[in-house]
Short mmCIF file of C-alpha atoms and ligand atoms in Angstrom, two decimals:
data_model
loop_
_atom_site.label_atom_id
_atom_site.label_comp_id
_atom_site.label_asym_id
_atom_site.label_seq_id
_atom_site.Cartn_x
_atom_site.Cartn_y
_atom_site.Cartn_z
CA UNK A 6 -19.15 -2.75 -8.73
CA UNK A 7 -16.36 -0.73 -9.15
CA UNK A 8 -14.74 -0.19 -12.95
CA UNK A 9 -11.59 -1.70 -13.05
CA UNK A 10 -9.97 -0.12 -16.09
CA UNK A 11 -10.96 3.05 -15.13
CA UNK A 12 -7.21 3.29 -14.13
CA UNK A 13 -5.67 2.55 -17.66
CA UNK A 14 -5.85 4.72 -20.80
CA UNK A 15 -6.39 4.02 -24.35
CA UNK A 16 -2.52 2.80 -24.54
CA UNK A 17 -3.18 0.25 -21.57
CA UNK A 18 -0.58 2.22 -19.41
CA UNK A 19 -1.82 3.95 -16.17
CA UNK A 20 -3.55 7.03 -15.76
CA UNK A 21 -4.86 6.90 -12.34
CA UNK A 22 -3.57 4.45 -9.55
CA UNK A 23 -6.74 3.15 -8.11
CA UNK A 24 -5.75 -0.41 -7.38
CA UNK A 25 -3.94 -3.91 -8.21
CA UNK A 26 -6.79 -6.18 -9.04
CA UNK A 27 -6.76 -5.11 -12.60
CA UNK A 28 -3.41 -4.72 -13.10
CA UNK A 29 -1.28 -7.14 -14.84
CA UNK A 30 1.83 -8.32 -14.29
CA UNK A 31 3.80 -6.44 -16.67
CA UNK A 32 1.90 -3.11 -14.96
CA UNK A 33 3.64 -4.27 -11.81
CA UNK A 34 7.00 -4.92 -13.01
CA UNK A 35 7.10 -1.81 -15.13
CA UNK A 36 6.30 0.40 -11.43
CA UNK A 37 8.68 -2.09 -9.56
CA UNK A 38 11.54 -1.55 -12.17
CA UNK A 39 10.81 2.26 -12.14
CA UNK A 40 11.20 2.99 -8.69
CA UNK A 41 14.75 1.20 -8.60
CA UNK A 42 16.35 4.50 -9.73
CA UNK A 43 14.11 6.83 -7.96
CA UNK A 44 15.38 5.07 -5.00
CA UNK A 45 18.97 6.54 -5.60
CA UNK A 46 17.74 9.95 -5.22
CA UNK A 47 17.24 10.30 -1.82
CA UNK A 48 20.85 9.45 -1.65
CA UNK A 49 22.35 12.26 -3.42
CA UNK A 50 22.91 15.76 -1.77
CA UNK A 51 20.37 17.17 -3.39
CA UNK A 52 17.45 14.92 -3.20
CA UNK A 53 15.64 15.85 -6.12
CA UNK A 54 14.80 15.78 -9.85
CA UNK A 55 13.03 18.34 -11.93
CA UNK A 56 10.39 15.39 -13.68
CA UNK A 57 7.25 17.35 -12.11
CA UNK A 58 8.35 20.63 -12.31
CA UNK A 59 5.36 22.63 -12.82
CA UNK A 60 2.39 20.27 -12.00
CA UNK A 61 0.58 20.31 -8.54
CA UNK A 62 0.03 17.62 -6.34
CA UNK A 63 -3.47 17.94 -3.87
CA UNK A 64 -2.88 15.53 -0.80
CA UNK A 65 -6.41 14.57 0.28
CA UNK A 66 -6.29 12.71 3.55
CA UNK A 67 -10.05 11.99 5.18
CA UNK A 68 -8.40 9.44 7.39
CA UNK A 69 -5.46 9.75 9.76
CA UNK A 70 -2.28 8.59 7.95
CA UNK A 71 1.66 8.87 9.11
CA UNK A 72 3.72 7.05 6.52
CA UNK A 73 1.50 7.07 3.48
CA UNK A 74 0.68 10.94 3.93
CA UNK A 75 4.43 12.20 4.31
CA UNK A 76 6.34 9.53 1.61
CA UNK A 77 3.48 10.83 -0.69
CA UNK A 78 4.00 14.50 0.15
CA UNK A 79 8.38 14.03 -0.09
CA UNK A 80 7.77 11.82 -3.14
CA UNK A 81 6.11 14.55 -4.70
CA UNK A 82 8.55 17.10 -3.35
CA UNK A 83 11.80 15.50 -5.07
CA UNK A 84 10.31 15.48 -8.11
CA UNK A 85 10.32 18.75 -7.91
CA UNK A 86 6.17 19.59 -7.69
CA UNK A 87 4.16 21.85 -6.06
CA UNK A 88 2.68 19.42 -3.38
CA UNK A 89 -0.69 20.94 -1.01
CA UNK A 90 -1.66 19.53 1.94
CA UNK A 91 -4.88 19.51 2.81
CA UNK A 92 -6.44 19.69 6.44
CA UNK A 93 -10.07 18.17 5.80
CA UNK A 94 -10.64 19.31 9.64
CA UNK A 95 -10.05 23.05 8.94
CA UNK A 96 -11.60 22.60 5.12
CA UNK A 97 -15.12 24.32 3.86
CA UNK A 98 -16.37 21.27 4.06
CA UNK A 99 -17.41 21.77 7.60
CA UNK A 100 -19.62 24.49 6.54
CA UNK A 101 -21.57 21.61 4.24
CA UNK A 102 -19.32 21.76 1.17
CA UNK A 103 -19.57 18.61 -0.89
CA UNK A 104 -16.86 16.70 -1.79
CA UNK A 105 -17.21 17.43 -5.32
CA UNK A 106 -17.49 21.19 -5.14
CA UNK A 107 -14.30 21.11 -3.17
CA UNK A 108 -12.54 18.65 -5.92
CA UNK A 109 -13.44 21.15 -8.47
CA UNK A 110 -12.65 24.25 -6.72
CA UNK A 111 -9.02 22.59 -6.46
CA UNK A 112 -9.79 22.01 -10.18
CA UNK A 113 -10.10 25.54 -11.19
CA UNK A 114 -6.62 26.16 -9.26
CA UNK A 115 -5.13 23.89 -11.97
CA UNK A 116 -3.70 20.94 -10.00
CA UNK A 117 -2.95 17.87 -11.88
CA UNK A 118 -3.32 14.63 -9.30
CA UNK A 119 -5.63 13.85 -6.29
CA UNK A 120 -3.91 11.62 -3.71
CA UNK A 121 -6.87 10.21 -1.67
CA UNK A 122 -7.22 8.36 1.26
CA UNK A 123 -10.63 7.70 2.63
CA UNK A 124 -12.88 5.66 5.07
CA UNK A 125 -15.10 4.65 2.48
CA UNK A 126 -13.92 1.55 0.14
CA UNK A 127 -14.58 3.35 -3.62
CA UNK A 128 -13.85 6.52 -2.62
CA UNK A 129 -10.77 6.98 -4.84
CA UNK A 130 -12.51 5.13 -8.16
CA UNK A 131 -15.69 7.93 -7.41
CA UNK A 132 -13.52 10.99 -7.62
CA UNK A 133 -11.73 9.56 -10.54
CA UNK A 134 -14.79 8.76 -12.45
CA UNK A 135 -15.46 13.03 -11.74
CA UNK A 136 -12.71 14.66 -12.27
CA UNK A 137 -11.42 17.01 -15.26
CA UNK A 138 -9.53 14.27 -18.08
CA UNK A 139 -6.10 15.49 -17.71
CA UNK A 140 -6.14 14.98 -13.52
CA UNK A 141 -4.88 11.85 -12.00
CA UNK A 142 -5.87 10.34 -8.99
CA UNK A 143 -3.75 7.92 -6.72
CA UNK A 144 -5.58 5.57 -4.25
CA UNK A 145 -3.63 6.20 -0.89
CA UNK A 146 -5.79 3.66 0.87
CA UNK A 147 -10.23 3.30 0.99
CA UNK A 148 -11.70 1.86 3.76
CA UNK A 149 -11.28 -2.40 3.46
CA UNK A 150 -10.88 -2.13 -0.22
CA UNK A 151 -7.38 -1.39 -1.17
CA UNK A 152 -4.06 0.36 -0.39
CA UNK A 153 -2.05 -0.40 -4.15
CA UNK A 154 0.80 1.92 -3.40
CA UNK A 155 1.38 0.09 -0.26
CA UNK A 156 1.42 -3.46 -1.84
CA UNK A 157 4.06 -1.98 -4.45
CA UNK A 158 6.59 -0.88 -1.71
CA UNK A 159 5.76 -4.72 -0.40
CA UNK A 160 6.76 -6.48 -3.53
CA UNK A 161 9.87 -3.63 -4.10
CA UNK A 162 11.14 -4.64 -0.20
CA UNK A 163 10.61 -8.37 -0.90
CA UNK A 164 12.53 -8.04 -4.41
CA UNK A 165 15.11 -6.29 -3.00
CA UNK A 166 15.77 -9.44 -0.56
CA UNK A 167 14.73 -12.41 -1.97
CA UNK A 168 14.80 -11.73 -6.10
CA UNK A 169 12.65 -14.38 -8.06
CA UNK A 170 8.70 -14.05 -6.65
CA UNK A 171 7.76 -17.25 -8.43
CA UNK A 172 9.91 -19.56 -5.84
CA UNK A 173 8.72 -17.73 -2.77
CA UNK A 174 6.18 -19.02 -0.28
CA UNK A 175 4.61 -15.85 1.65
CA UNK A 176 2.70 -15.80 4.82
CA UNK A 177 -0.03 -12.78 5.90
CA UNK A 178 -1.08 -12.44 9.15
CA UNK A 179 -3.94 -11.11 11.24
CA UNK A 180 -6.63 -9.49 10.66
CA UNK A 181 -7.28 -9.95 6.94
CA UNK A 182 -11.21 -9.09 7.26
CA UNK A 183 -10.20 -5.25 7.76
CA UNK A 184 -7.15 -4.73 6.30
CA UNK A 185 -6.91 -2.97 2.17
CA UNK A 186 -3.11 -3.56 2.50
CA UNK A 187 -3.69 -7.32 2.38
CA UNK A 188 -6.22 -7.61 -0.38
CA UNK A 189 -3.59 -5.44 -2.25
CA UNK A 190 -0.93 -7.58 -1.61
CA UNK A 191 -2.80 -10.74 -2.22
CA UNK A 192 -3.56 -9.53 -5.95
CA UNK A 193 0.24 -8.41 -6.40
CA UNK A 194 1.66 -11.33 -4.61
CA UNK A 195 -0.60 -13.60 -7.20
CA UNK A 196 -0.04 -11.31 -10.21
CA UNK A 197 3.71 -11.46 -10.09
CA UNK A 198 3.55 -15.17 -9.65
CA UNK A 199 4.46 -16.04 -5.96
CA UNK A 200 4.13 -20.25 -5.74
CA UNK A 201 2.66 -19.77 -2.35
CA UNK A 202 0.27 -17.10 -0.60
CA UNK A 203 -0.70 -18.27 3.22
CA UNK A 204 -3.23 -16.01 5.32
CA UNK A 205 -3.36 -17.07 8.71
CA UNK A 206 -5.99 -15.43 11.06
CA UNK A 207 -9.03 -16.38 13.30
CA UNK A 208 -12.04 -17.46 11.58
CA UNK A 209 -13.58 -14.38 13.05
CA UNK A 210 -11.11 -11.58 11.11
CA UNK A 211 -11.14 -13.93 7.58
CA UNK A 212 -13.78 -12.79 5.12
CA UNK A 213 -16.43 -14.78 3.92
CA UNK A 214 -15.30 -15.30 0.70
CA UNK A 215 -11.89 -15.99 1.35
CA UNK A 216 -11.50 -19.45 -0.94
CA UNK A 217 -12.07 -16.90 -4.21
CA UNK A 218 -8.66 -15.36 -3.40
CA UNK A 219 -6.22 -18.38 -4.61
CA UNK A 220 -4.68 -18.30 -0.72
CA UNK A 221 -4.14 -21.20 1.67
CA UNK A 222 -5.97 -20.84 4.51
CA UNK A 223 -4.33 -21.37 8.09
CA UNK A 224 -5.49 -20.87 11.90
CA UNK A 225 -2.44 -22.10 13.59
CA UNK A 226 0.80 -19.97 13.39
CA UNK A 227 3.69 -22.71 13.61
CA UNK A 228 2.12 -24.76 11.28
CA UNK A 229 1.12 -21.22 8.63
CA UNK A 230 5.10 -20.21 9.30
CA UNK A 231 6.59 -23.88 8.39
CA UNK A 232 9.07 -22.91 5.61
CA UNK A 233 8.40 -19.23 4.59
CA UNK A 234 10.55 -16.89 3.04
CA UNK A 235 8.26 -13.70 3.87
CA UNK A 236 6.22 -12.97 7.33
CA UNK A 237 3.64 -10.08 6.74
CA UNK A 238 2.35 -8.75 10.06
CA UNK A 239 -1.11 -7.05 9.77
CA UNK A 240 -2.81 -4.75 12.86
CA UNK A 241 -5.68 -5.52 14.50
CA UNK A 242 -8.15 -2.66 12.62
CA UNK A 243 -10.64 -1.84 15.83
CA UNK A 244 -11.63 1.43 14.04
CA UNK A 245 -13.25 -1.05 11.41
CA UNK A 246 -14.14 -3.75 13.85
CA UNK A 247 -18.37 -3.74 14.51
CA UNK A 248 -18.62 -5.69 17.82
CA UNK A 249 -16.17 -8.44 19.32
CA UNK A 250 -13.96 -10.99 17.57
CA UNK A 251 -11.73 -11.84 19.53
CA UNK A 252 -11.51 -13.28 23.47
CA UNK A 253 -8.55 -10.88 24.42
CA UNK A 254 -5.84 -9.01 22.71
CA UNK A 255 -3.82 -11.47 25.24
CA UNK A 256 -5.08 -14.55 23.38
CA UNK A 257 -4.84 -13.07 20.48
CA UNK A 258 -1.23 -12.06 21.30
CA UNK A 259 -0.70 -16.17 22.59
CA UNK A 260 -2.22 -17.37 19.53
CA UNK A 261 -0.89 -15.21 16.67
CA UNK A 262 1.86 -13.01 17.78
CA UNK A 263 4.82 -12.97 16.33
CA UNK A 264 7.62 -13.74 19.06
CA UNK A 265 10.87 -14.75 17.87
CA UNK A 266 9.80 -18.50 19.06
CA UNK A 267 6.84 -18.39 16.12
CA UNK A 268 9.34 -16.72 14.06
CA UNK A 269 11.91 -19.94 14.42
CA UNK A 270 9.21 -21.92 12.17
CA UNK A 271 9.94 -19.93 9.22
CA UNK A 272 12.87 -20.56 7.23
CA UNK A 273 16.45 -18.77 8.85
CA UNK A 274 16.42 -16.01 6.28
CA UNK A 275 12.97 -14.95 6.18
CA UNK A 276 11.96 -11.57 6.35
CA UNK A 277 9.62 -9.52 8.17
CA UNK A 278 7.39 -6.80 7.47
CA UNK A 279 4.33 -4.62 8.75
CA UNK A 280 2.92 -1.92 7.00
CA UNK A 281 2.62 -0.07 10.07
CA UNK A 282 1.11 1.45 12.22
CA UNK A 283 2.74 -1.30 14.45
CA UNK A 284 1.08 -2.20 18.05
CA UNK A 285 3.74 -4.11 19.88
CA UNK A 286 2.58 -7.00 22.29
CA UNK A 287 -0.26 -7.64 20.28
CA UNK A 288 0.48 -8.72 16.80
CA UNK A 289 4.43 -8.36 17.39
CA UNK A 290 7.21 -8.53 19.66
CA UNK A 291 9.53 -6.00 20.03
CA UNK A 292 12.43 -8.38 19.85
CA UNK A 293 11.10 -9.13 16.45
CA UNK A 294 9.75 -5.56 15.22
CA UNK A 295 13.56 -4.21 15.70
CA UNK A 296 15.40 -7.27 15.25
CA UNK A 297 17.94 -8.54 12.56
CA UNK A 298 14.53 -10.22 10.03
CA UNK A 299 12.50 -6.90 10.53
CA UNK A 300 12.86 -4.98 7.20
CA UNK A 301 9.88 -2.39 8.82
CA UNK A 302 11.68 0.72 8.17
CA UNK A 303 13.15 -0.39 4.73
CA UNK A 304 9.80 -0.36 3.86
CA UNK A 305 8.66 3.20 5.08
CA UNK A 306 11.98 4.34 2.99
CA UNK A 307 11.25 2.06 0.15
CA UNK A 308 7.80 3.58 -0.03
CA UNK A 309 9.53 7.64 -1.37
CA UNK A 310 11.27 5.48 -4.32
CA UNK A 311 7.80 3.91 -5.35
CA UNK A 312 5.34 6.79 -4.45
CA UNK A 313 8.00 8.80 -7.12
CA UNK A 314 7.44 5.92 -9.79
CA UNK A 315 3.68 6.04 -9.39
CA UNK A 316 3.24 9.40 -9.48
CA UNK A 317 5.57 9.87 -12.88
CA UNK A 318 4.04 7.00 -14.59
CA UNK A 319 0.09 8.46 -14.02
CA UNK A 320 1.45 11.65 -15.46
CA UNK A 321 3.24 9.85 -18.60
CA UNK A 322 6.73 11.36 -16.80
CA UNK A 323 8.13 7.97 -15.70
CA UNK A 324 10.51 7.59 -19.69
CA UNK A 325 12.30 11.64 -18.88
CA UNK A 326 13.96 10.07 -15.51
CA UNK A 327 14.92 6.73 -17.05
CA UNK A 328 16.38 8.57 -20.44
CA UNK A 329 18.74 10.81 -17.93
CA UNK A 330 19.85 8.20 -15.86
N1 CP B 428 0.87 1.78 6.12
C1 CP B 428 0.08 2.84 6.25
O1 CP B 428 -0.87 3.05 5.48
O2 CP B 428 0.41 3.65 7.30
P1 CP B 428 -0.29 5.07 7.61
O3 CP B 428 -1.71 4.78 8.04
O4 CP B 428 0.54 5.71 8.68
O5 CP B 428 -0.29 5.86 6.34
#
């Protein structure tokens, strides 16, 4: 069971990032409304701002990672830290070092945040339960568990286009058995009041306890996309599939892709997103990934703006940016 104020200090506000169940709303709103001017500095000629001058920033990524692992490294970058990458392949820990002799070595170099992504859901919540008081850690994604800084860049893209969450009616799709990004969403999605939170997926890729999660459940596309204002495409997660659920990935494709067909059962100005990676032809169409609904790559951008907001707020920076601006 994993300690879900472990993230918050005495004061309520965040210290580490671990994940959204355990947040409340006002958590949300407070990251949401402090990315908004981060997002203007990647605009300017000189895309940064001196808020984390001085601290260091360890990227830990166990598991592969293309958008999470670079916004985190440039978020970190214009706020002017010292960001490391670390290559767990090349590491000491291929000679047998643990994982918490190597956290503490990085320790006694003084860094000040861990952001962790690992294969094993809890992952983030152990190092943050080990490490020195005055270093954060930042979930960047744990095995089926949760992906928070994902969901945040989620709600910031869907606020950006449709406003008011509470009138919204959203729609996540695919395999929701494997996927950390949609159990994060789910809790923001609920948290900051959407009316309506559909998951649509085979039987086979919903998890067992799937009625505890205040969704409406749905098999068939048309009828899951009947009035929505927000499509969420998920992957199919093989690397965390044990043995076959599904017939094909062409049935699969037939019965949940989204084509722009599908896509006509949601309402005209709906939205569409993916976390990414994306595998076209067998959760979307390319007409759809790159057409006029697909907000995709607004997220990936979207994702610098809230990475920044997390990362201040953990290290009690997040008032110096919005005092300047
Ligand atoms: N969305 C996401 O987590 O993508 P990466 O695996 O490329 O980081």
């Amino acid at each position: 069971m994993l300690n879900k104020n472990l993230q918050l200090n005495e004061a309520g506000q965040l210290k580490h990032f671990l994940s959204i169940e355990g947040l409340k709303r006002q958590h949300l709103i407070d990251i949401l409304d402090t990315a908004e001017p981060f997002s203007n500095v990647s605009e300017q000629a000189v895309k940064n701002v001196p808020i984390l001058r001085g601290k260091t920033i360890i990227n830990l990524f166990f598991e592969a990672s293309t958008r999470t692992r670079t916004t985190f490294e440039l978020a970190a970058q214009r706020l002017s830290a010292d960001v490391l990458n670390i290559n767990i392949s090349t590491s000491a820990t291929s000679k047998g070092e643990s994982l918490m002799d190597m956290l503490h070595n990085f320790e006694s170099m003084h860094c000040d945040m861990f952001v962790v992504r690992h294969n094993q859901s809890g992952a983030a919540h152990f190092i943050a339960e080990h490490v020195s008081p005055h270093v954060s850690v930042i979930n960047a994604g744990d095995g089926c568990h949760e992906h928070p800084s994902q969901a945040m860049l989620d709600m910031f893209t869907i606020r950006r286009h449709k406003q008011d969450f509470a009138d919204l009616k959203v729609a996540i799709v695919g395999d929701i058995l494997h996927s950390r990004v949609a159990r994060s969403q789910i809790h923001a999605l609920t948290t900051l009041g959407v009316s309506e939170v559909r998951v649509v997926a085979p039987e086979t890729l919903l998890p067992n306890d799937i009625s505890s999660f205040g969704v409406h459940v749905f098999h068939n596309m048309r009828e899951a996309l009947d009035g929505v204002d927000v499509v969420i495409m998920l992957r199919l997660q093989k690397e965390r599939m044990q043995g076959a659920l599904l017939p094909s990935e062409g049935e699969y494709y037939y019965q949940y892709g989204l084509t722009p067909k599908k896509l006509a059962c949601a309402k005209k100005d709906a939205i569409v997103m993916h976390p990414g990676p994306i595998n076209r032809g067998v959760e979307i169409a390319s007409e759809v990934a790159d057409g006029p609904q697909s907000v995709i790559l607004e997220q990936v951008s979207n994702g610098i703006a809230v990475r920044m907001a997390v990362m201040a707020m953990v290290l009690g920076r997040s008032s110096k940016f919005n005092k300047a601006s």
